[in-house]
Each structure stands twice: as C-alpha cells, then as structure tokens.
Amino acid sequence: MLSFKLYWSNGCLEQQWKENRTSAVSAVLLTEARVRSYVIKETGAMVSWKGMYFALALFLGSFFGSIFMLGPFLPLMFISPAWYRWITDCIVATWLTLPVALLEMVCGAKVVVTGDGFVPGERSVIIMNHRTRMDWMFLWNCLLRYSYLRLEKICLKSSLKSIPGFDNTKARSNEFAEKNGLKKYEYVLHPRTTGFTFVVERLREGDNLDAIHDITVAYPQNIPQTEKHLLKGNFPKEIHFHVQRYPIETVPTSKEELQLWCRQRWEEKEERLRHFYEGGRSFSAAGQSLVPPCKSELRVLAVKCASLLYWTVFPLGMLALLYLYSFAQWYFAAMIVFFVVQQKIFGGLELIELACHQYFKKQQKFHDTKVKIN
C-alpha cells in the first residue's frame, strides 16, 4: 500500500495533486556582494558568517547531491519507478536533515512540540499556518523527531518552482475576507480551501488517508520573515509547534462541509495564537503535554551530527573529484545539460517520473487483465 505524507501550506495549493511524487531537492542561494572577512556589506546591512554558511551548505549540498547522488539513479526511473522513488526518497531525506542540523546546532534554535503525536506508519495530510516565509523548512525540525522526512511529500503551485515565496499575502488575505464577508485575521491568513478539498477527496477515493494533522507554528521571540533575514543571522531562537490529530472518520465528507471544517481550524489557530502571544508565549497548558517522539533526543542529536559531518565533507570531496579527474568533469557537464534541457522540454523531472509511473501502472493493469481472461 502506498505510504506518503502531504503538506498543505496555509491554503496555497492550487495545482492538482500528482500521485507518488516528491519535491526535488532545491535551495535558494542569494547573490553575494562585497566579501570582507566573514561579513558582507549589502545595501548597508551586515551578513553574518552563520547566515552565509547556512545558505552555502544548503546550496552546495543540494547542487552536488542532485548531480552525484540522484543523477546515477536516473536510468532506474525508466526500469522500475517504484525502486527509483524509494531510493531517491532516502537520498532526499538525508539532505532534509541538514537544515535541521544547521538550524539547531549551528544557529542555536530551540524546538518545542506539544499536542497530539503522529501514529507511526499512518498516512496523513498536514495543514499548517504561516508566520514567516520559512515555515515550510522549519517544519522538518518537527518531522525529523517522528521519522517522517523520507515519507514527506510537498505540493506547491507550479509558479513557486520559479519564484519561491509569498508576495503581499496579508493584504490579499484581507481582500479575500472583505470579498467573502469574513472577519480579518491578525495572526493567520485565510485558507484557500480548493486545493485542500481536492487532495483530501482524491486520497479518500483511493483509501489512502488515515488522518489530518493540524499544526500551529509560533515564534515566542524573533520571527525571521525572508531568506535575507537568515543571511543576516536573524535565525529564530525558539520554534513552537502544536499538533492536533483528526482521524479521517471524524472529518466531513461533502465538499462544502470540508471547506467549512478547514476554515474552522483556521479560526481556532487565530485564537490559539492570540493566547500564545498575549499570554505566556507557550502552547503548554493544562491538558496539553509534550508529544512523545518516535526518536529520543540522543538519537536526534546523532542524526544531526552525522548530517553536518557528511554534508560538509561531501561537497568538498566532489570538488576534489572534479579537479582531479576528467571523467568527473564530463559527467558533471552532461548532467547539467540534462537537467536544463529536461526542464525546458518537459517542465520538470517530477513530470517525467509521473509519466513513467503511469505507464508502468497501465502495463501492470493490462497484464493482470490478460492473465484473468486466460
């Protein structure tokens, strides 16, 4: 049975959900200006060495990982899409531990999780509010503790592949509220429920959904809003996640009721965040206990240490390989050309993978029908 996790990002999903796909490993490296020692002057603002290290480590890891770790397995996509997906999921999951390690070990962020836990092996849709443009990445700090990084699938609007981020979302949220006769929110944006209902309905049709996890994220101290804030070293000092699990049997089935259910969750988030920021800046209260994680903090620490070590040595090793051996240079150039050309022609590697998956699925269905007739 297909096992996966989908991440619903504050109602921003508009593109149709595609079966058995995952997000490509990608990172954004902002252009550097004048380098002086460990800091850079950029429009009068100082960029910290931690911010530069964070950006460079993510970029170099994703760049060389795509070419030298994912690249050799590309032919397997046309032979066995299922095995290709399993292998690439494992590779991508190793990279996803890197921002977790950097954020907590290098930048000193503290992660607090309260509320309900995740049931091991269950298939769920995660819905989460946004307090910053970086919430999607900080969520990995929560999921690592529940062994879900390899199974996570992220659905986004196709436009965000080229232009990541959310432009003037608060103003658009208020306009949406005025147009639809809804009250304006202070701490959350109004959810766009079309994508949410589409995903839930399709997963229900295939009996591939066990629960919905509603996650509220808050920052009791500083809230970095963009990648530029991270470059300046303005990393969150604390990140609080409150998890509420809803078994799928308790979630409405009709489209209209499901949309209303989603809006009600955001109303609750607004009040929960209001109490958080106006009260003790903590989700912990009577009846709310810390979530028992699947991994101990010692095991999480070991994973973070191993991740930092590997993703520091790996890019350096690949640079040495390119410098010393001509065959590595030819392979590197060929992979760059392939990734650029396939993006221009097919629109993305995930679409090629989806086509292969659907082809093999049709072939298997035809074979099963033929055997049944015989």
Tab-separated table of C-alpha atoms in Angstrom:
chain	number	residue	atom	x	y	z
A	1	MET	CA	0.000	0.000	0.000
A	2	LEU	CA	1.262	3.440	-0.914
A	3	SER	CA	2.615	5.295	2.124
A	4	PHE	CA	3.107	9.019	1.978
A	5	LYS	CA	2.573	12.369	3.688
A	6	LEU	CA	1.273	15.538	2.069
A	7	TYR	CA	1.974	19.040	3.349
A	8	TRP	CA	-0.841	21.567	2.903
A	9	SER	CA	0.650	25.039	3.145
A	10	ASN	CA	-1.915	27.514	4.501
A	11	GLY	CA	-4.312	27.133	1.610
A	12	CYS	CA	-1.693	27.982	-1.015
A	13	LEU	CA	-2.116	24.747	-3.005
A	14	GLU	CA	-3.837	25.407	-6.337
A	15	GLN	CA	-2.154	22.845	-8.577
A	16	GLN	CA	-3.640	19.362	-8.888
A	17	TRP	CA	-2.059	16.764	-6.652
A	18	LYS	CA	0.003	14.228	-8.567
A	19	GLU	CA	0.291	10.644	-7.343
A	20	ASN	CA	3.514	9.417	-5.787
A	21	ARG	CA	5.639	12.483	-6.291
A	22	THR	CA	8.063	14.297	-4.011
A	23	SER	CA	9.673	17.660	-4.089
A	24	ALA	CA	13.046	17.949	-5.773
A	25	VAL	CA	15.916	18.883	-3.538
A	26	SER	CA	16.353	22.605	-4.042
A	27	ALA	CA	17.687	25.639	-2.200
A	28	VAL	CA	17.956	29.351	-2.892
A	29	LEU	CA	21.361	30.982	-2.757
A	30	LEU	CA	21.125	34.771	-2.689
A	31	THR	CA	23.761	36.662	-4.671
A	32	GLU	CA	26.686	37.780	-2.569
A	33	ALA	CA	28.112	41.270	-2.704
A	34	ARG	CA	31.495	42.518	-1.489
A	35	VAL	CA	33.275	39.951	0.701
A	36	ARG	CA	35.334	41.129	3.636
A	37	SER	CA	36.484	38.559	6.163
A	38	TYR	CA	33.334	36.826	7.497
A	39	VAL	CA	30.854	39.590	6.728
A	40	ILE	CA	29.433	41.153	3.600
A	41	LYS	CA	28.130	44.658	3.177
A	42	GLU	CA	24.855	44.535	1.286
A	43	THR	CA	22.803	47.716	0.938
A	44	GLY	CA	24.131	48.887	4.266
A	45	ALA	CA	23.278	45.652	6.123
A	46	MET	CA	25.751	43.135	7.530
A	47	VAL	CA	25.545	39.468	6.548
A	48	SER	CA	26.707	37.080	9.260
A	49	TRP	CA	29.024	34.124	8.768
A	50	LYS	CA	26.289	31.841	10.123
A	51	GLY	CA	23.876	33.099	7.503
A	52	MET	CA	26.387	32.585	4.700
A	53	TYR	CA	27.340	29.147	5.999
A	54	PHE	CA	23.658	28.181	6.224
A	55	ALA	CA	22.960	29.271	2.622
A	56	LEU	CA	26.160	27.831	1.128
A	57	ALA	CA	25.802	24.491	2.925
A	58	LEU	CA	22.223	24.043	1.703
A	59	PHE	CA	23.020	25.133	-1.838
A	60	LEU	CA	26.198	23.094	-2.293
A	61	GLY	CA	24.620	20.046	-0.675
A	62	SER	CA	21.543	20.172	-2.892
A	63	PHE	CA	23.538	21.032	-6.027
A	64	PHE	CA	26.164	18.305	-5.767
A	65	GLY	CA	23.644	15.883	-4.245
A	66	SER	CA	21.361	16.225	-7.273
A	67	ILE	CA	24.228	15.568	-9.674
A	68	PHE	CA	26.342	12.949	-7.917
A	69	MET	CA	23.791	11.191	-5.669
A	70	LEU	CA	20.494	11.390	-7.560
A	71	GLY	CA	21.989	11.509	-11.059
A	72	PRO	CA	23.339	7.919	-11.217
A	73	PHE	CA	19.875	6.527	-10.402
A	74	LEU	CA	18.015	8.406	-13.169
A	75	PRO	CA	18.034	5.407	-15.586
A	76	LEU	CA	16.237	3.370	-12.926
A	77	MET	CA	13.214	5.644	-13.391
A	78	PHE	CA	12.581	4.039	-16.793
A	79	ILE	CA	13.074	0.492	-15.494
A	80	SER	CA	11.361	0.482	-12.101
A	81	PRO	CA	9.748	3.763	-10.986
A	82	ALA	CA	8.884	2.239	-7.606
A	83	TRP	CA	12.504	1.404	-6.789
A	84	TYR	CA	13.655	4.757	-8.173
A	85	ARG	CA	11.191	6.547	-5.877
A	86	TRP	CA	12.260	4.563	-2.801
A	87	ILE	CA	15.975	5.231	-3.406
A	88	THR	CA	15.546	8.911	-4.182
A	89	ASP	CA	13.271	9.359	-1.144
A	90	CYS	CA	16.077	8.027	1.038
A	91	ILE	CA	18.648	10.318	-0.601
A	92	VAL	CA	16.444	13.389	-0.304
A	93	ALA	CA	15.688	12.558	3.340
A	94	THR	CA	19.411	12.632	4.150
A	95	TRP	CA	19.601	16.169	2.749
A	96	LEU	CA	16.484	17.253	4.665
A	97	THR	CA	18.326	16.547	7.920
A	98	LEU	CA	20.907	19.198	7.016
A	99	PRO	CA	18.766	22.337	7.557
A	100	VAL	CA	17.551	20.756	10.809
A	101	ALA	CA	21.134	20.272	11.979
A	102	LEU	CA	22.217	23.744	10.863
A	103	LEU	CA	19.268	25.466	12.488
A	104	GLU	CA	19.614	23.730	15.851
A	105	MET	CA	23.344	23.039	16.195
A	106	VAL	CA	24.925	25.962	14.358
A	107	CYS	CA	22.276	28.662	14.775
A	108	GLY	CA	21.069	27.618	18.242
A	109	ALA	CA	17.311	27.361	17.592
A	110	LYS	CA	15.209	25.529	20.191
A	111	VAL	CA	12.290	23.354	19.018
A	112	VAL	CA	9.242	22.679	21.227
A	113	VAL	CA	6.420	20.332	20.157
A	114	THR	CA	3.135	19.973	22.067
A	115	GLY	CA	-0.276	18.422	21.499
A	116	ASP	CA	-1.041	15.149	19.750
A	117	GLY	CA	1.528	12.846	18.247
A	118	PHE	CA	1.901	11.094	14.903
A	119	VAL	CA	0.897	7.451	14.681
A	120	PRO	CA	3.803	5.527	13.094
A	121	GLY	CA	3.016	4.364	9.576
A	122	GLU	CA	-0.218	6.293	9.128
A	123	ARG	CA	-0.927	8.391	6.044
A	124	SER	CA	-1.966	11.952	6.724
A	125	VAL	CA	-2.334	15.439	5.320
A	126	ILE	CA	-0.632	18.204	7.285
A	127	ILE	CA	-2.229	21.647	7.347
A	128	MET	CA	-0.151	24.452	8.856
A	129	ASN	CA	-0.337	28.211	9.216
A	130	HIS	CA	2.422	30.596	8.157
A	131	ARG	CA	4.118	33.085	10.425
A	132	THR	CA	7.076	33.516	8.080
A	133	ARG	CA	8.078	32.533	4.564
A	134	MET	CA	10.438	29.930	6.051
A	135	ASP	CA	7.880	27.818	7.982
A	136	TRP	CA	7.954	25.069	5.357
A	137	MET	CA	11.622	24.407	6.115
A	138	PHE	CA	11.341	24.748	9.894
A	139	LEU	CA	8.632	22.047	9.862
A	140	TRP	CA	11.356	19.484	9.118
A	141	ASN	CA	12.688	20.015	12.656
A	142	CYS	CA	9.368	18.668	13.920
A	143	LEU	CA	9.026	15.816	11.430
A	144	LEU	CA	12.578	14.534	11.992
A	145	ARG	CA	11.623	13.526	15.511
A	146	TYR	CA	8.833	11.314	14.122
A	147	SER	CA	10.776	9.584	11.310
A	148	TYR	CA	8.646	11.225	8.621
A	149	LEU	CA	11.226	13.019	6.483
A	150	ARG	CA	11.553	10.174	3.974
A	151	LEU	CA	7.776	9.907	3.549
A	152	GLU	CA	7.014	13.614	3.305
A	153	LYS	CA	5.577	14.895	0.034
A	154	ILE	CA	5.175	18.608	-0.645
A	155	CYS	CA	2.557	20.022	-3.033
A	156	LEU	CA	3.002	23.577	-4.293
A	157	LYS	CA	1.697	25.833	-7.009
A	158	SER	CA	3.784	25.327	-10.161
A	159	SER	CA	4.705	29.033	-10.217
A	160	LEU	CA	6.589	28.633	-6.922
A	161	LYS	CA	9.149	26.412	-8.673
A	162	SER	CA	10.493	29.524	-10.390
A	163	ILE	CA	9.528	32.244	-7.918
A	164	PRO	CA	9.554	30.905	-4.349
A	165	GLY	CA	7.875	32.821	-1.562
A	166	PHE	CA	4.602	34.604	-0.850
A	167	ASP	CA	4.138	38.178	-2.152
A	168	ASN	CA	1.925	40.629	-0.154
A	169	THR	CA	-0.098	37.714	1.295
A	170	LYS	CA	-1.562	39.647	4.262
A	171	ALA	CA	-3.139	42.257	2.008
A	172	ARG	CA	-4.567	39.601	-0.301
A	173	SER	CA	-5.915	37.714	2.713
A	174	ASN	CA	-7.730	40.838	3.900
A	175	GLU	CA	-9.127	41.440	0.417
A	176	PHE	CA	-10.385	37.857	0.333
A	177	ALA	CA	-12.037	38.338	3.737
A	178	GLU	CA	-13.793	41.542	2.649
A	179	LYS	CA	-14.982	39.975	-0.592
A	180	ASN	CA	-16.444	36.927	1.148
A	181	GLY	CA	-17.812	38.654	4.245
A	182	LEU	CA	-15.271	37.085	6.621
A	183	LYS	CA	-13.543	38.678	9.573
A	184	LYS	CA	-9.945	39.745	9.171
A	185	TYR	CA	-7.292	37.714	10.946
A	186	GLU	CA	-4.333	39.134	12.832
A	187	TYR	CA	-2.166	36.031	13.246
A	188	VAL	CA	-3.095	33.799	10.275
A	189	LEU	CA	-4.117	34.143	6.633
A	190	HIS	CA	-7.473	32.984	5.359
A	191	PRO	CA	-7.084	29.486	3.892
A	192	ARG	CA	-7.908	28.855	0.243
A	193	THR	CA	-9.749	25.576	0.580
A	194	THR	CA	-9.907	24.427	-3.075
A	195	GLY	CA	-6.604	22.557	-3.063
A	196	PHE	CA	-7.194	21.148	0.414
A	197	THR	CA	-10.560	19.633	-0.509
A	198	PHE	CA	-9.165	18.279	-3.787
A	199	VAL	CA	-6.307	16.465	-2.040
A	200	VAL	CA	-8.494	15.023	0.723
A	201	GLU	CA	-11.188	13.847	-1.708
A	202	ARG	CA	-8.687	12.125	-4.021
A	203	LEU	CA	-6.876	10.404	-1.169
A	204	ARG	CA	-10.161	9.216	0.278
A	205	GLU	CA	-11.180	7.760	-3.074
A	206	GLY	CA	-8.087	5.564	-3.055
A	207	ASP	CA	-8.394	4.737	0.657
A	208	ASN	CA	-5.006	6.389	1.206
A	209	LEU	CA	-5.768	8.723	4.107
A	210	ASP	CA	-5.841	7.904	7.823
A	211	ALA	CA	-5.786	11.330	9.489
A	212	ILE	CA	-5.324	15.070	9.148
A	213	HIS	CA	-2.706	16.748	11.313
A	214	ASP	CA	-3.362	20.395	12.082
A	215	ILE	CA	-0.087	22.081	13.080
A	216	THR	CA	0.096	25.579	14.528
A	217	VAL	CA	3.535	27.165	14.494
A	218	ALA	CA	4.594	30.143	16.594
A	219	TYR	CA	7.763	32.032	17.486
A	220	PRO	CA	7.876	33.456	21.026
A	221	GLN	CA	10.792	35.764	20.253
A	222	ASN	CA	12.098	36.849	16.841
A	223	ILE	CA	10.356	35.904	13.588
A	224	PRO	CA	12.665	35.996	10.505
A	225	GLN	CA	10.425	36.736	7.539
A	226	THR	CA	12.601	36.088	4.473
A	227	GLU	CA	15.825	34.444	3.347
A	228	LYS	CA	17.513	37.853	3.664
A	229	HIS	CA	16.890	37.824	7.421
A	230	LEU	CA	18.581	34.422	7.683
A	231	LEU	CA	21.592	35.697	5.743
A	232	LYS	CA	21.922	38.445	8.336
A	233	GLY	CA	21.984	35.788	11.063
A	234	ASN	CA	18.463	36.501	12.314
A	235	PHE	CA	17.550	32.874	12.990
A	236	PRO	CA	14.575	32.012	15.227
A	237	LYS	CA	15.620	31.460	18.818
A	238	GLU	CA	12.623	29.215	19.514
A	239	ILE	CA	10.076	27.453	17.279
A	240	HIS	CA	6.899	26.069	18.867
A	241	PHE	CA	4.700	23.509	17.100
A	242	HIS	CA	1.290	22.494	18.397
A	243	VAL	CA	-0.093	19.341	16.760
A	244	GLN	CA	-3.739	18.270	16.653
A	245	ARG	CA	-4.623	14.952	15.057
A	246	TYR	CA	-8.043	14.363	13.471
A	247	PRO	CA	-8.829	10.760	12.446
A	248	ILE	CA	-10.274	10.786	8.947
A	249	GLU	CA	-13.508	9.241	10.240
A	250	THR	CA	-14.196	12.479	12.140
A	251	VAL	CA	-13.668	14.722	9.097
A	252	PRO	CA	-16.705	15.678	6.928
A	253	THR	CA	-17.114	14.012	3.552
A	254	SER	CA	-19.005	16.572	1.450
A	255	LYS	CA	-17.003	19.301	-0.290
A	256	GLU	CA	-18.926	22.197	1.302
A	257	GLU	CA	-18.644	20.768	4.823
A	258	LEU	CA	-14.958	20.001	4.288
A	259	GLN	CA	-14.291	23.611	3.274
A	260	LEU	CA	-16.138	24.841	6.349
A	261	TRP	CA	-14.165	22.387	8.517
A	262	CYS	CA	-10.901	23.788	7.180
A	263	ARG	CA	-11.984	27.382	7.863
A	264	GLN	CA	-12.942	26.401	11.420
A	265	ARG	CA	-9.445	25.065	12.013
A	266	TRP	CA	-8.023	28.440	10.983
A	267	GLU	CA	-10.401	30.226	13.338
A	268	GLU	CA	-9.042	28.022	16.121
A	269	LYS	CA	-5.479	28.795	15.037
A	270	GLU	CA	-6.188	32.513	15.264
A	271	GLU	CA	-7.412	32.168	18.847
A	272	ARG	CA	-4.630	29.755	19.790
A	273	LEU	CA	-2.003	32.172	18.513
A	274	ARG	CA	-3.710	35.104	20.194
A	275	HIS	CA	-3.461	33.313	23.549
A	276	PHE	CA	0.135	32.335	22.737
A	277	TYR	CA	1.356	35.875	22.091
A	278	GLU	CA	-0.814	37.635	24.678
A	279	GLY	CA	-0.173	35.004	27.343
A	280	GLY	CA	2.923	33.075	28.340
A	281	ARG	CA	4.180	32.556	24.795
A	282	SER	CA	3.792	28.816	25.108
A	283	PHE	CA	1.265	26.247	23.897
A	284	SER	CA	1.792	24.138	27.007
A	285	ALA	CA	-1.222	24.379	29.332
A	286	ALA	CA	-3.492	22.145	31.379
A	287	GLY	CA	-4.247	19.016	29.399
A	288	GLN	CA	-1.507	19.700	26.845
A	289	SER	CA	1.558	17.526	27.272
A	290	LEU	CA	4.727	17.254	25.238
A	291	VAL	CA	4.421	14.875	22.312
A	292	PRO	CA	6.291	11.597	22.890
A	293	PRO	CA	8.608	11.469	19.860
A	294	CYS	CA	9.498	8.313	17.976
A	295	LYS	CA	13.187	9.216	18.375
A	296	SER	CA	14.970	10.085	21.578
A	297	GLU	CA	16.803	13.412	21.700
A	298	LEU	CA	20.070	11.462	21.855
A	299	ARG	CA	19.210	9.740	18.575
A	300	VAL	CA	18.155	13.063	17.051
A	301	LEU	CA	21.496	14.537	18.127
A	302	ALA	CA	23.359	11.641	16.495
A	303	VAL	CA	21.440	12.184	13.233
A	304	LYS	CA	22.213	15.909	13.272
A	305	CYS	CA	25.925	15.337	13.943
A	306	ALA	CA	26.174	12.748	11.171
A	307	SER	CA	24.341	15.082	8.791
A	308	LEU	CA	26.650	18.016	9.491
A	309	LEU	CA	29.733	15.840	9.047
A	310	TYR	CA	28.564	14.195	5.821
A	311	TRP	CA	27.235	17.329	4.092
A	312	THR	CA	30.408	19.226	4.987
A	313	VAL	CA	32.761	16.562	3.613
A	314	PHE	CA	30.642	15.540	0.587
A	315	PRO	CA	30.743	18.844	-1.386
A	316	LEU	CA	34.483	19.179	-0.711
A	317	GLY	CA	35.002	15.633	-1.966
A	318	MET	CA	33.018	16.324	-5.142
A	319	LEU	CA	35.018	19.492	-5.813
A	320	ALA	CA	38.230	17.494	-5.451
A	321	LEU	CA	36.834	14.836	-7.805
A	322	LEU	CA	36.052	17.458	-10.440
A	323	TYR	CA	39.515	18.975	-10.087
A	324	LEU	CA	41.398	15.681	-10.372
A	325	TYR	CA	39.507	13.581	-12.937
A	326	SER	CA	38.359	14.466	-16.448
A	327	PHE	CA	35.634	11.781	-16.491
A	328	ALA	CA	34.003	13.501	-13.498
A	329	GLN	CA	34.110	16.791	-15.393
A	330	TRP	CA	32.412	15.238	-18.446
A	331	TYR	CA	29.775	13.590	-16.262
A	332	PHE	CA	29.182	16.865	-14.422
A	333	ALA	CA	28.735	18.788	-17.677
A	334	ALA	CA	26.401	16.133	-19.113
A	335	MET	CA	24.185	16.186	-16.019
A	336	ILE	CA	23.960	19.988	-16.071
A	337	VAL	CA	22.858	19.884	-19.717
A	338	PHE	CA	20.338	17.127	-18.975
A	339	PHE	CA	18.717	18.964	-16.059
A	340	VAL	CA	18.452	22.201	-18.051
A	341	VAL	CA	17.075	20.548	-21.197
A	342	GLN	CA	14.507	18.362	-19.426
A	343	GLN	CA	13.228	21.399	-17.529
A	344	LYS	CA	12.784	23.349	-20.771
A	345	ILE	CA	11.156	20.485	-22.698
A	346	PHE	CA	9.163	18.532	-20.107
A	347	GLY	CA	8.719	21.100	-17.348
A	348	GLY	CA	10.438	19.186	-14.571
A	349	LEU	CA	11.902	15.827	-13.648
A	350	GLU	CA	8.866	15.005	-11.492
A	351	LEU	CA	6.630	15.097	-14.596
A	352	ILE	CA	8.859	12.576	-16.375
A	353	GLU	CA	8.734	10.365	-13.304
A	354	LEU	CA	4.948	10.650	-13.157
A	355	ALA	CA	4.649	9.646	-16.822
A	356	CYS	CA	6.860	6.588	-16.209
A	357	HIS	CA	4.820	5.657	-13.143
A	358	GLN	CA	1.543	5.888	-15.060
A	359	TYR	CA	2.942	3.878	-17.970
A	360	PHE	CA	4.093	1.020	-15.748
A	361	LYS	CA	0.782	1.146	-13.878
A	362	LYS	CA	-1.160	0.755	-17.151
A	363	GLN	CA	1.131	-2.065	-18.249
A	364	GLN	CA	0.575	-3.899	-14.970
A	365	LYS	CA	-3.190	-3.416	-15.226
A	366	PHE	CA	-3.164	-4.747	-18.808
A	367	HIS	CA	-1.103	-7.762	-17.728
A	368	ASP	CA	-3.436	-8.540	-14.826
A	369	THR	CA	-6.471	-8.311	-17.110
A	370	LYS	CA	-4.849	-10.613	-19.674
A	371	VAL	CA	-3.983	-13.209	-17.037
A	372	LYS	CA	-7.553	-13.066	-15.681
A	373	ILE	CA	-9.060	-13.632	-19.149
A	374	ASN	CA	-6.738	-16.565	-19.858
